[in-house]
Amino acid sequence: MNIGSRDLMQNKTALVTGASSGIGEATAERLASAGYKVYGTSRRGAQAGQRSFAMLPLDVTSDESVETAVTEVLRLEGRIDLLVNNAGFGVAPASAEESSIEQARAIFDTNFFGIVRMTRAVVPHMRHQGGGRIINIGSVLGFLPMPYMALYAATKHAIEGYSESLDHELRTRGIRVSVIEPAYTKTQFDANFVQPDSRFVRPWAEAARRARDEHP
Ligand SMILES: NC(=O)c1ccc[n+]([C@@H]2O[C@H](COP(=O)([O-])OP(=O)(O)OC[C@H]3O[C@@H](n4cnc5c(N)ncnc54)[C@H](OP(=O)(O)O)[C@@H]3O)[C@@H](O)[C@H]2O)c1
């Protein structure tokens, strides 16, 4: 019997974080056209406009919000076959000292601990249903160093270590974990940069400006 890939994806449910724009939105649309029942998320919830997938409110920095979104998908579909952890942001290129400890914590809270929260909420259900797939969106800066993007690169290195270790832990339970590490992609990412919160006069301001303009 010839089973097409679309048939294999029928009745499968995908949850994609940060699906209001960019890579998350394109991923959610592609999964929906491949036959998945897709739930995308945004901190703003469902917004006006037509999408090929449903939207749920989610802030990955909140334990409660994560629990509510995952519970809602399970209530509606009874399973989650694919989790795409995509939500993330960057700090505008600047020297590492120009971000406070609070800002360092904030970027880790979304980019890294957001993935940890989502994984902790979803894995028990995948284990119970006998399988699943988790795809984490890292970055080329998760394996290459880049000056003036130290905190962002650190979060993406953390994602690589977490994802690759987790895959070894879960693969015998039928759950596979992958990390995708894109290079520069034209999205709202730069427009959504958070500005460094501890700016000072820098002797290397020109180099940081060039890094920003040439950001890969
Ligand atoms: N663009 C690139 O060059 C590039 C390269 C490598 C990797 N990446 C990675 O790709 C991922 C997507 O980025 P993008 O380029 O598509 O940027 P984007 O267009 O700015 O999209 C970011 C998404 O993340 C969501 N988000 C941000 N903070 C969130 C939070 N606390 N809770 C829930 N959702 C949150 C945003 O949703 P709301 O604001 O609606 O909540 C938005 O949908 C990120 O992890 C980024 O690091 C991007």
Short mmCIF file of C-alpha atoms in Angstrom, two decimals, residues 48-196:
data_model
loop_
_atom_site.label_atom_id
_atom_site.label_comp_id
_atom_site.label_asym_id
_atom_site.label_seq_id
_atom_site.Cartn_x
_atom_site.Cartn_y
_atom_site.Cartn_z
CA ALA A 48 -7.32 39.53 13.26
CA GLY A 49 -6.47 38.07 9.87
CA GLN A 50 -6.80 34.75 8.17
CA ARG A 51 -4.46 31.92 9.02
CA SER A 52 -4.43 28.28 8.03
CA PHE A 53 -3.96 27.33 11.71
CA ALA A 54 -5.52 28.11 15.09
CA MET A 55 -3.88 30.56 17.51
CA LEU A 56 -3.65 30.35 21.29
CA PRO A 57 -2.31 32.89 23.79
CA LEU A 58 1.05 31.89 25.29
CA ASP A 59 3.89 33.61 27.10
CA VAL A 60 6.71 31.06 27.40
CA THR A 61 8.15 32.94 30.40
CA SER A 62 5.09 32.04 32.49
CA ASP A 63 4.64 28.54 34.00
CA GLU A 64 0.91 29.19 34.25
CA SER A 65 0.56 30.34 30.64
CA VAL A 66 2.51 27.29 29.39
CA GLU A 67 0.31 24.94 31.43
CA THR A 68 -2.88 26.63 30.17
CA ALA A 69 -1.88 26.44 26.48
CA VAL A 70 -0.77 22.79 26.63
CA THR A 71 -3.90 21.80 28.58
CA GLU A 72 -6.06 23.56 25.97
CA VAL A 73 -4.49 21.69 23.03
CA LEU A 74 -4.89 18.39 24.88
CA ARG A 75 -8.50 19.24 25.71
CA LEU A 76 -9.24 20.01 22.05
CA GLU A 77 -7.18 17.27 20.34
CA GLY A 78 -6.27 14.74 23.04
CA ARG A 79 -2.62 14.59 21.89
CA ILE A 80 0.43 16.60 20.83
CA ASP A 81 2.59 14.83 18.24
CA LEU A 82 4.94 17.69 17.42
CA LEU A 83 6.17 20.61 19.51
CA VAL A 84 8.13 23.34 17.70
CA ASN A 85 9.85 25.60 20.23
CA ASN A 86 10.43 28.70 18.14
CA ALA A 87 9.61 31.73 20.36
CA GLY A 88 12.66 33.89 20.91
CA PHE A 89 14.21 37.34 20.63
CA GLY A 90 17.61 39.02 20.51
CA VAL A 91 19.32 41.96 22.18
CA ALA A 92 20.52 44.52 19.60
CA PRO A 93 24.24 44.05 18.85
CA ALA A 94 26.31 45.61 21.63
CA SER A 95 29.17 44.67 23.89
CA ALA A 96 28.29 42.07 26.50
CA GLU A 97 28.71 44.45 29.45
CA GLU A 98 25.95 46.67 28.10
CA SER A 99 23.28 44.25 29.27
CA SER A 100 22.41 44.06 32.97
CA ILE A 101 22.07 40.76 34.82
CA GLU A 102 18.29 41.33 34.65
CA GLN A 103 18.48 41.55 30.85
CA ALA A 104 20.65 38.43 30.70
CA ARG A 105 18.05 36.61 32.81
CA ALA A 106 15.22 37.91 30.62
CA ILE A 107 16.68 36.62 27.34
CA PHE A 108 17.40 33.23 28.93
CA ASP A 109 13.89 33.17 30.38
CA THR A 110 12.34 33.32 26.89
CA ASN A 111 14.90 31.68 24.59
CA PHE A 112 16.08 28.86 26.88
CA PHE A 113 13.80 28.42 29.91
CA GLY A 114 10.80 28.89 27.62
CA ILE A 115 11.89 25.70 25.84
CA VAL A 116 12.49 23.95 29.16
CA ARG A 117 8.99 24.94 30.38
CA MET A 118 7.32 23.76 27.16
CA THR A 119 9.30 20.52 27.15
CA ARG A 120 8.42 19.75 30.78
CA ALA A 121 4.74 20.37 30.03
CA VAL A 122 4.57 18.29 26.86
CA VAL A 123 6.93 15.32 27.38
CA PRO A 124 4.75 13.47 29.95
CA HIS A 125 1.92 13.39 27.37
CA MET A 126 4.23 12.28 24.55
CA ARG A 127 5.58 9.54 26.80
CA HIS A 128 2.03 8.47 27.66
CA GLN A 129 0.98 8.41 23.98
CA GLY A 130 4.12 6.41 23.10
CA GLY A 131 5.96 8.93 20.95
CA GLY A 132 6.39 12.44 19.66
CA ARG A 133 8.81 14.92 18.19
CA ILE A 134 10.27 18.14 19.55
CA ILE A 135 12.01 20.61 17.25
CA ASN A 136 13.89 23.46 18.89
CA ILE A 137 14.80 26.54 16.87
CA GLY A 138 18.37 27.39 17.78
CA SER A 139 20.64 29.51 15.60
CA VAL A 140 23.91 29.38 13.73
CA LEU A 141 25.07 31.38 16.79
CA GLY A 142 24.39 28.23 18.83
CA PHE A 143 27.61 26.73 17.51
CA LEU A 144 29.55 29.71 16.16
CA PRO A 145 30.70 32.58 18.38
CA MET A 146 29.78 36.11 17.32
CA PRO A 147 31.03 39.27 19.02
CA TYR A 148 28.40 41.76 20.20
CA MET A 149 25.73 39.05 20.34
CA ALA A 150 27.11 37.21 23.39
CA LEU A 151 23.92 36.78 25.41
CA TYR A 152 21.83 35.69 22.44
CA ALA A 153 24.58 33.29 21.34
CA ALA A 154 24.76 31.92 24.90
CA THR A 155 21.02 31.14 24.90
CA LYS A 156 21.35 29.35 21.55
CA HIS A 157 24.40 27.35 22.72
CA ALA A 158 22.32 26.31 25.74
CA ILE A 159 19.51 25.16 23.42
CA GLU A 160 21.95 23.02 21.45
CA GLY A 161 23.28 21.29 24.58
CA TYR A 162 19.80 20.79 26.04
CA SER A 163 18.32 19.45 22.77
CA GLU A 164 21.12 17.01 22.01
CA SER A 165 21.21 15.66 25.58
CA LEU A 166 17.43 15.36 25.74
CA ASP A 167 17.33 13.38 22.50
CA HIS A 168 19.59 10.73 24.06
CA GLU A 169 17.29 10.62 27.10
CA LEU A 170 14.00 10.30 25.22
CA ARG A 171 14.71 8.41 22.02
CA THR A 172 14.13 5.02 23.68
CA ARG A 173 10.61 6.27 24.55
CA GLY A 174 9.89 7.02 20.90
CA ILE A 175 10.39 10.77 21.37
CA ARG A 176 12.99 12.46 19.18
CA VAL A 177 14.42 15.93 19.83
CA SER A 178 16.12 17.99 17.10
CA VAL A 179 17.65 21.44 16.98
CA ILE A 180 17.49 23.54 13.83
CA GLU A 181 20.13 26.27 13.60
CA PRO A 182 19.23 28.79 10.88
CA ALA A 183 21.50 31.54 9.61
CA TYR A 184 20.13 35.02 8.95
CA THR A 185 16.50 34.87 7.85
CA LYS A 186 14.45 37.90 6.82
CA THR A 187 11.79 38.25 9.55
CA GLN A 188 10.73 40.76 12.22
CA PHE A 189 13.65 39.51 14.36
CA ASP A 190 15.82 42.65 14.02
CA ALA A 191 12.80 44.96 14.38
CA ASN A 192 11.96 43.14 17.64
CA PHE A 193 15.46 43.53 19.10
CA VAL A 194 15.46 44.65 22.74
CA GLN A 195 17.93 47.50 23.28
CA PRO A 196 20.82 46.87 25.71
#
